[in-house]
Coordinates of C-alpha atoms and ligand atoms in Angstrom, one line a residue:
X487 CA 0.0 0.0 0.0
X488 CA 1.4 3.6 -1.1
X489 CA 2.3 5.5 2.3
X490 CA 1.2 8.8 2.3
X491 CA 3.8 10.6 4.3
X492 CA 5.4 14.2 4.1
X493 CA 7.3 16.1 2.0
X494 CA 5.3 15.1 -0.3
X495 CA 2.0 14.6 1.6
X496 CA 1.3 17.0 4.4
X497 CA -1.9 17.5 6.5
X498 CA -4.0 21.0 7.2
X499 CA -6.1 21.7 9.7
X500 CA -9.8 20.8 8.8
X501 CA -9.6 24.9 8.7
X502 CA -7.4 24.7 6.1
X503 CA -9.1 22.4 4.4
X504 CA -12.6 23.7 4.5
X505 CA -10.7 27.4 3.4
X506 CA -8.8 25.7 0.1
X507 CA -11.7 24.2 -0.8
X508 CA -11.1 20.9 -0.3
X509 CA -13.5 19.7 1.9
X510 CA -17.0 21.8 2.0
X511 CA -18.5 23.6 5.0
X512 CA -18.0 26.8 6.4
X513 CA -17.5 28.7 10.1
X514 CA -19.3 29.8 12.6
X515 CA -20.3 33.7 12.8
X516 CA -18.5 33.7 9.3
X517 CA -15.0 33.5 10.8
X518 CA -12.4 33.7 7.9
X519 CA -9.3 32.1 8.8
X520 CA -6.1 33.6 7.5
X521 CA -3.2 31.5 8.3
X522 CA -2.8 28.0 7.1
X523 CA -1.7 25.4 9.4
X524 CA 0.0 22.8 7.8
X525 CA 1.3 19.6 10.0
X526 CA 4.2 17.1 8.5
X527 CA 2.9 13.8 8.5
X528 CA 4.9 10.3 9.3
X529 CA 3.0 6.7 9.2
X530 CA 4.7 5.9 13.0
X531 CA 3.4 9.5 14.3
X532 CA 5.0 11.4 16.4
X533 CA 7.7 10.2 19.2
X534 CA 6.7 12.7 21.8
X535 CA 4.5 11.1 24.5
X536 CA 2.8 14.6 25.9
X537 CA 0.2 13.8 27.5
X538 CA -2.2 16.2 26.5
X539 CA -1.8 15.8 22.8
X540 CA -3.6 14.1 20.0
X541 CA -0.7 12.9 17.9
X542 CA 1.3 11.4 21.5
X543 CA 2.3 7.9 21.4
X544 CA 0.4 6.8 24.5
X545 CA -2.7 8.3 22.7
X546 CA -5.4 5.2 23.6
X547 CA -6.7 4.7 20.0
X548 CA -3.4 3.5 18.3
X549 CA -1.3 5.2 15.4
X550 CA -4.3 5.6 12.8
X551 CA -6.8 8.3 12.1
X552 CA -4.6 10.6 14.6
X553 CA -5.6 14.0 15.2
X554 CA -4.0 17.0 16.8
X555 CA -5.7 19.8 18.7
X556 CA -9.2 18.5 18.8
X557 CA -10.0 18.2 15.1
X558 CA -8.8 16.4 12.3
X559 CA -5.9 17.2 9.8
X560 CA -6.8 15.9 6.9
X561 CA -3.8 14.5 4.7
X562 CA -2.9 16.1 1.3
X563 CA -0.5 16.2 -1.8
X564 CA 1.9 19.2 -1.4
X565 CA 1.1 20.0 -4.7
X566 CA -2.4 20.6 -3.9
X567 CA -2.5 22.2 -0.7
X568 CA 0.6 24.9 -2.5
X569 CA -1.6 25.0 -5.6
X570 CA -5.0 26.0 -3.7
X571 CA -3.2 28.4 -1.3
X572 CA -2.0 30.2 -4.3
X573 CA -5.5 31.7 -5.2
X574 CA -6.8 32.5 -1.9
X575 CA -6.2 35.8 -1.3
X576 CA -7.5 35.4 2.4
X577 CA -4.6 33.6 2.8
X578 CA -1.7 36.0 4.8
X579 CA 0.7 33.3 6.2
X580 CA 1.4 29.9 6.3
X581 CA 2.7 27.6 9.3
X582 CA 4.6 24.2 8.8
X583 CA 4.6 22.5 12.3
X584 CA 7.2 20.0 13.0
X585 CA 6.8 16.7 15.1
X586 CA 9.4 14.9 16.6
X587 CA 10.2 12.3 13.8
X588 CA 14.1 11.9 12.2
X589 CA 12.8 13.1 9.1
X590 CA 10.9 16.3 10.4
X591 CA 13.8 18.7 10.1
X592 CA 14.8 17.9 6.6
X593 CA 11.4 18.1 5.1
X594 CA 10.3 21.1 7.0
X595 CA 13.4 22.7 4.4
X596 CA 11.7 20.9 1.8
X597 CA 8.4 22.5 2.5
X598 CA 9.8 26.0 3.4
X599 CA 11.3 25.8 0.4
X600 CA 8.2 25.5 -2.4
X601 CA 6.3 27.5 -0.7
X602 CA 9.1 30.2 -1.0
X603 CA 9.2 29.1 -4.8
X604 CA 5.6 29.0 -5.7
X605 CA 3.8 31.6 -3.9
X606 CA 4.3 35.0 -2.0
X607 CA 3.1 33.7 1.1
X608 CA 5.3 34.6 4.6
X609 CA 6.3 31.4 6.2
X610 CA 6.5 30.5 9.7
X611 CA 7.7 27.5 11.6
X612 CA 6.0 25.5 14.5
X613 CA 9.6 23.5 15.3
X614 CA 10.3 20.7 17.5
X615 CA 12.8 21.8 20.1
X616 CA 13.9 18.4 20.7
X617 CA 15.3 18.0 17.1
X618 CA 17.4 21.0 17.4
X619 CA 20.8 21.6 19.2
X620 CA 22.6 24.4 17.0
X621 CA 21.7 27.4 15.5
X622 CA 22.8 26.2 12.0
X623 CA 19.0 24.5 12.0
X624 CA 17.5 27.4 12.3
X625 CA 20.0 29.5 10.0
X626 CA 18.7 27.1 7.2
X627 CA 15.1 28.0 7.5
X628 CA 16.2 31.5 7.4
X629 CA 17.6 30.9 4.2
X630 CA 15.1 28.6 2.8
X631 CA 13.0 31.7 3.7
X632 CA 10.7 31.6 6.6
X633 CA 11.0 34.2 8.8
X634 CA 8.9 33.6 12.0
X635 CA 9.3 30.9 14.7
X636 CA 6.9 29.5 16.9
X637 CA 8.1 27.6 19.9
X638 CA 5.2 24.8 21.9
X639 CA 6.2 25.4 25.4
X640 CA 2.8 24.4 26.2
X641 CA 3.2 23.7 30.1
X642 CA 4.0 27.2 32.2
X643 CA 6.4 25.5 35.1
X644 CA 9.0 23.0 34.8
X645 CA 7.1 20.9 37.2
X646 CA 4.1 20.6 34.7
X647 CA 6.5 20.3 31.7
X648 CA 8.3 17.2 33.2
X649 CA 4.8 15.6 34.6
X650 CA 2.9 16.2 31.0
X651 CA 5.9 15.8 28.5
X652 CA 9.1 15.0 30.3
X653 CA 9.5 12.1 32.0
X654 CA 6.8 12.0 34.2
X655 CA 5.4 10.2 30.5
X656 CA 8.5 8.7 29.5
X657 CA 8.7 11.3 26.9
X658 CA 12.1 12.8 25.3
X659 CA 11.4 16.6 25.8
X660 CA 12.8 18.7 28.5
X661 CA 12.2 22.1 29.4
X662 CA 15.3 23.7 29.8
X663 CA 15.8 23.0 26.4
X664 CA 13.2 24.4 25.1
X665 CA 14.2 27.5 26.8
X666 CA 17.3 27.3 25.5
X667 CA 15.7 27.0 22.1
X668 CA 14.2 29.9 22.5
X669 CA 17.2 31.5 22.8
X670 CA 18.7 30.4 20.0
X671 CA 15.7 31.1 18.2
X672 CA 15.9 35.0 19.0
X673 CA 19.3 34.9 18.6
X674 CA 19.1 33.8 14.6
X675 CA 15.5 35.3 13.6
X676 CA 15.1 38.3 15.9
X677 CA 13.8 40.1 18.9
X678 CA 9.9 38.7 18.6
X679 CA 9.8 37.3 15.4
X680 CA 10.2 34.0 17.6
X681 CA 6.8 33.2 19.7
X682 CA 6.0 31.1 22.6
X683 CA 2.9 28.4 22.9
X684 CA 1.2 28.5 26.4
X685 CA -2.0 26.4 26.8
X686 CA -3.8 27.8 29.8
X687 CA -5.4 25.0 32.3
X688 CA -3.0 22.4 32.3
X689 CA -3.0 22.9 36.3
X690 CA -1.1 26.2 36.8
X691 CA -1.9 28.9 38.3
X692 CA -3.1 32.4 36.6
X693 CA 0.3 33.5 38.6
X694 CA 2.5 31.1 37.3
X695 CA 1.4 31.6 33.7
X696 CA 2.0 34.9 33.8
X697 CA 5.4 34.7 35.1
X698 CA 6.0 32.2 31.8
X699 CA 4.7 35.2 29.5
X700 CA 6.7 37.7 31.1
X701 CA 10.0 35.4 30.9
X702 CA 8.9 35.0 27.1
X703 CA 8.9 38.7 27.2
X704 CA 11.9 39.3 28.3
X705 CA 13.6 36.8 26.1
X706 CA 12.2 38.6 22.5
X707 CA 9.6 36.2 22.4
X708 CA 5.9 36.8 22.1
X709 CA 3.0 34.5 23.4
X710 CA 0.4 32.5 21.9
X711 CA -2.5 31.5 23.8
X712 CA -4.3 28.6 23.6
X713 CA -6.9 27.3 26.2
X714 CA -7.0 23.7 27.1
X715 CA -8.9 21.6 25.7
X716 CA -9.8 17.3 26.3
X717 CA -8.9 15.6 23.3
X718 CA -11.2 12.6 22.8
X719 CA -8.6 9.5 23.5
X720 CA -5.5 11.4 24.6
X721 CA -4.8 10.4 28.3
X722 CA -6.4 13.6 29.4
X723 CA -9.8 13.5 28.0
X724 CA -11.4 13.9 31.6
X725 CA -9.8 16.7 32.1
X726 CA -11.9 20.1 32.2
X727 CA -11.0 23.3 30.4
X728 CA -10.0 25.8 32.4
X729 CA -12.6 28.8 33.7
X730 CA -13.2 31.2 31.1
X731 CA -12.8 33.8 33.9
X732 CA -9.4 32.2 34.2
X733 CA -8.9 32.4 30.7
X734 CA -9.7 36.1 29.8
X735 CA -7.9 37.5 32.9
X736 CA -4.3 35.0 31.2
X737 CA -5.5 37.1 27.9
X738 CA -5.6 40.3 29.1
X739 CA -2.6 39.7 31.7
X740 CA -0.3 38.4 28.0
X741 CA -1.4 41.7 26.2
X742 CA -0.6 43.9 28.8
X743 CA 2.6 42.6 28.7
X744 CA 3.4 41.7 25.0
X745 CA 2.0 45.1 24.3
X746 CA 4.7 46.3 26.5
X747 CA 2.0 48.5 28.5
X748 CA 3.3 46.9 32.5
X749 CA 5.5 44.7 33.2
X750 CA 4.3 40.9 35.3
X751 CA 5.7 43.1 38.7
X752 CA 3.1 45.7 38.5
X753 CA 0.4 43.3 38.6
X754 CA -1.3 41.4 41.9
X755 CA -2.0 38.0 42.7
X756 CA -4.1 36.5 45.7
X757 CA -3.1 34.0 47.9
X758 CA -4.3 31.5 45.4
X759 CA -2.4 32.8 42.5
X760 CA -5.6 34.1 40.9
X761 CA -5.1 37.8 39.1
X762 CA -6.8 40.5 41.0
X763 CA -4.8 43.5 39.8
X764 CA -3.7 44.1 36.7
X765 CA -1.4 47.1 37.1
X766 CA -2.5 49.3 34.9
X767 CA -6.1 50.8 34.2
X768 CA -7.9 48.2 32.1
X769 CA -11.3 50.2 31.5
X770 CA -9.5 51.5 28.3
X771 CA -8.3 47.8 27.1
X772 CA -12.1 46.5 27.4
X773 CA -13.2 48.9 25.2
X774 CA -11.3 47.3 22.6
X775 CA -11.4 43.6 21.0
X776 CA -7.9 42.5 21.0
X777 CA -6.6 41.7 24.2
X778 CA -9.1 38.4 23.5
X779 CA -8.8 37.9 20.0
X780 CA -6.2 34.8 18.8
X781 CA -2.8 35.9 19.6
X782 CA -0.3 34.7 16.8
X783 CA 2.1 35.5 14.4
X784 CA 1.7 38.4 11.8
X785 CA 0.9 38.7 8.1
X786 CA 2.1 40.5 5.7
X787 CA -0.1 43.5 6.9
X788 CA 1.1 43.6 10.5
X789 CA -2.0 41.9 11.8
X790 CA -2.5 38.5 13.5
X791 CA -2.1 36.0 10.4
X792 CA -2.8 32.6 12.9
X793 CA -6.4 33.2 13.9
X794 CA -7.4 29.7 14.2
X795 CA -11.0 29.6 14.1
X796 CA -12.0 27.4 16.9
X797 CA -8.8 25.6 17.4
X798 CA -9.7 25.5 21.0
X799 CA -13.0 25.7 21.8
X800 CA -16.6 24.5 20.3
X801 CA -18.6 26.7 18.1
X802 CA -21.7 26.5 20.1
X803 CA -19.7 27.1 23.5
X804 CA -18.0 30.8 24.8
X805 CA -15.5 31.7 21.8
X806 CA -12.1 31.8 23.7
X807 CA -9.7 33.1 20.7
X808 CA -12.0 35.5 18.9
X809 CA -10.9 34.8 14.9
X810 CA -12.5 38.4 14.4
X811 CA -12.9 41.5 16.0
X812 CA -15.0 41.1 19.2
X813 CA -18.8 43.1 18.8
X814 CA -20.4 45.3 21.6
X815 CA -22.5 42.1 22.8
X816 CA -18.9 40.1 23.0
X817 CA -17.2 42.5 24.9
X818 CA -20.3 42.9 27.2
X819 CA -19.7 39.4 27.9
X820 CA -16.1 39.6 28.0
X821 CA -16.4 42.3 30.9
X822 CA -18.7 39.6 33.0
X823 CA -16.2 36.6 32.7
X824 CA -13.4 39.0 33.8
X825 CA -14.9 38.4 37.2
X826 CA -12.8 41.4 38.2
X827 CA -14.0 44.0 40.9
Ligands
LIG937 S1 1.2 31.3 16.1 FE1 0.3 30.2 14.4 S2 1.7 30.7 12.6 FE2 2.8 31.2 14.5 S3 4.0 29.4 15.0 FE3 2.0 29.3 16.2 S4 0.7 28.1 14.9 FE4 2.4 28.7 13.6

């Protein structure tokens, strides 16, 4: 049987998919996404064993049909998925993510590389910190031409990092690592044109994530949000998503700071690491969408490119990442899920 496995199959998100045309169906409230996710695909999966992932090894329903953040990714020819992308003018950036396969780093060059060739399209990176010691990796993407990297932390504290995807799983990534990554990362590409994943609800505190923003911060590296959410058949199905009052205040706290308006020590915590203070005034910020729309790299234009359309969250539930500008009924309702005195 003919294996279909990257370079020259790849999968997309079923956004991707339903935006190229190559499955029917459209979103909710009209969201258009604008960045295409793209995921390399290998017949023995990924070798990562985090435990909160749909691709993982321990995953409970076995190698096939895999999927990865809640929905499926469809698997296409390259030539497709290039060809489709090059019409669609709602396009405004494109994302090849990495897994942790021998062959990833190689054919993420390959991928780089025609899309440089056969359309205009920025290109971004979603590595795999685990397949990368030396800064000559990521000086070869340069040059094949992407110019944005995006970094999967995930976890906020080492503690969580080790239990979910270290070896509290028996799983090869380690978190000073992936700092040191990060590092590398800025050092080759730039002060933030390198960003950070965070998934909020993972069992940190609101204090604890913000401290992992603000180190981000510091290091030239932006945040991208994500809330948790239970993927059927990875080993933390039964585990809830996290408040949405949780959730905003973690969206508002990572704007104030990526925005550079205050800085983590300005804000206040109770004794249970919840956010009470912000440190600066917020009325202001409320009045405006963005603090809680999807927080991702840039397109050509400046603006968010990665908007996801409900990456993390169901259509008929709260929308956690707004893909659009929030309206005056949303941020009503953003204002009440504060939960903020
Ligand atoms: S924010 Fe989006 S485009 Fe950027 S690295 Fe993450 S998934 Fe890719």
């Amino acid at each position: 049987m003919e294996t279909r496995g990257s370079p020259q199959y790849i999968q997309t998100s079923l956004a991707a998919s339903l935006t190229l045309g190559l499955q029917q169906g459209s979103f909710h409230r009209n969201a258009k996404l604008k960045g295409l996710n793209l995921l390399l695909h290998y017949e023995e999966g990924c070798l990562g064993r985090c435990h909160f992932c749909g691709l993982s090894m321990t995953r409970q329903e076995g190698p096939r049909g895999k999927t990865f953040i809640r929905v499926d990714w469809p698997i296409y020819p390259l030539e497709e998925v290039i060809g489709r992308a090059r019409e669609k003018d709602q396009i405004h950036r494109v994302c090849i993510s990495m897994i942790t396969h021998p062959k990833a780093l190689d054919d993420t060059l390959f991928v780089i590389q025609r899309f440089k060739q056969e359309t205009d399209l920025p290109v971004s990176v979603l590595i795999s910190p685990t397949l990368i010691h030396e800064e000559g990796s990521f000086k070869a993407m340069k040059k094949k031409g992407a110019d944005r990297i995006g970094i999967a932390i995930d976890a906020a504290t080492p503690e969580l990092f080790d239990r979910l995807r270290g070896k509290g799983v028996g799983g090869p990534h380690r978190w000073d690592h992936y700092w040191d990554v990060v590092r590398m990362a800025v050092e080759v590409f730039g002060r933030f044109y390198v960003g950070i994943h965070l998934i909020v609800g993972l069992g940190e505190t609101e204090k604890e994530m913000v401290e992992a923003i603000q180190k981000g911060q510091d290091l030239g590296a932006y945040t991208h949000l994500f809330s948790f959410f239970p993927e059927n058949g990875s080993p933390m199905e039964n585990h809830a998503p996290p408040p949405i009052g949780q959730y905003r205040r973690i969206q508002l706290a990572r704007w104030i700071i990526n925005e550079t308006l205050g800085p983590m020590d300005q804000m206040g915590f109770d004794e249970k690491g919840k956010l009470v203070d912000f440190g600066v005034d917020i009325k202001p910020l409320l009045q405006r969408g963005e603090p809680f729309m999807t927080s991702g790299c840039r397109g050509r234009d400046g603006k968010v490119a990665c908007n996801r359309p409900y990456g993390n969250e169901r259509p008929s539930g709260s929308i956690r990442n707004y893909p659009f500008t929030p309206e005056p009924a949303d941020l009503e309702e953003i204002k009440d899920q504060l939960d903020i005195r």
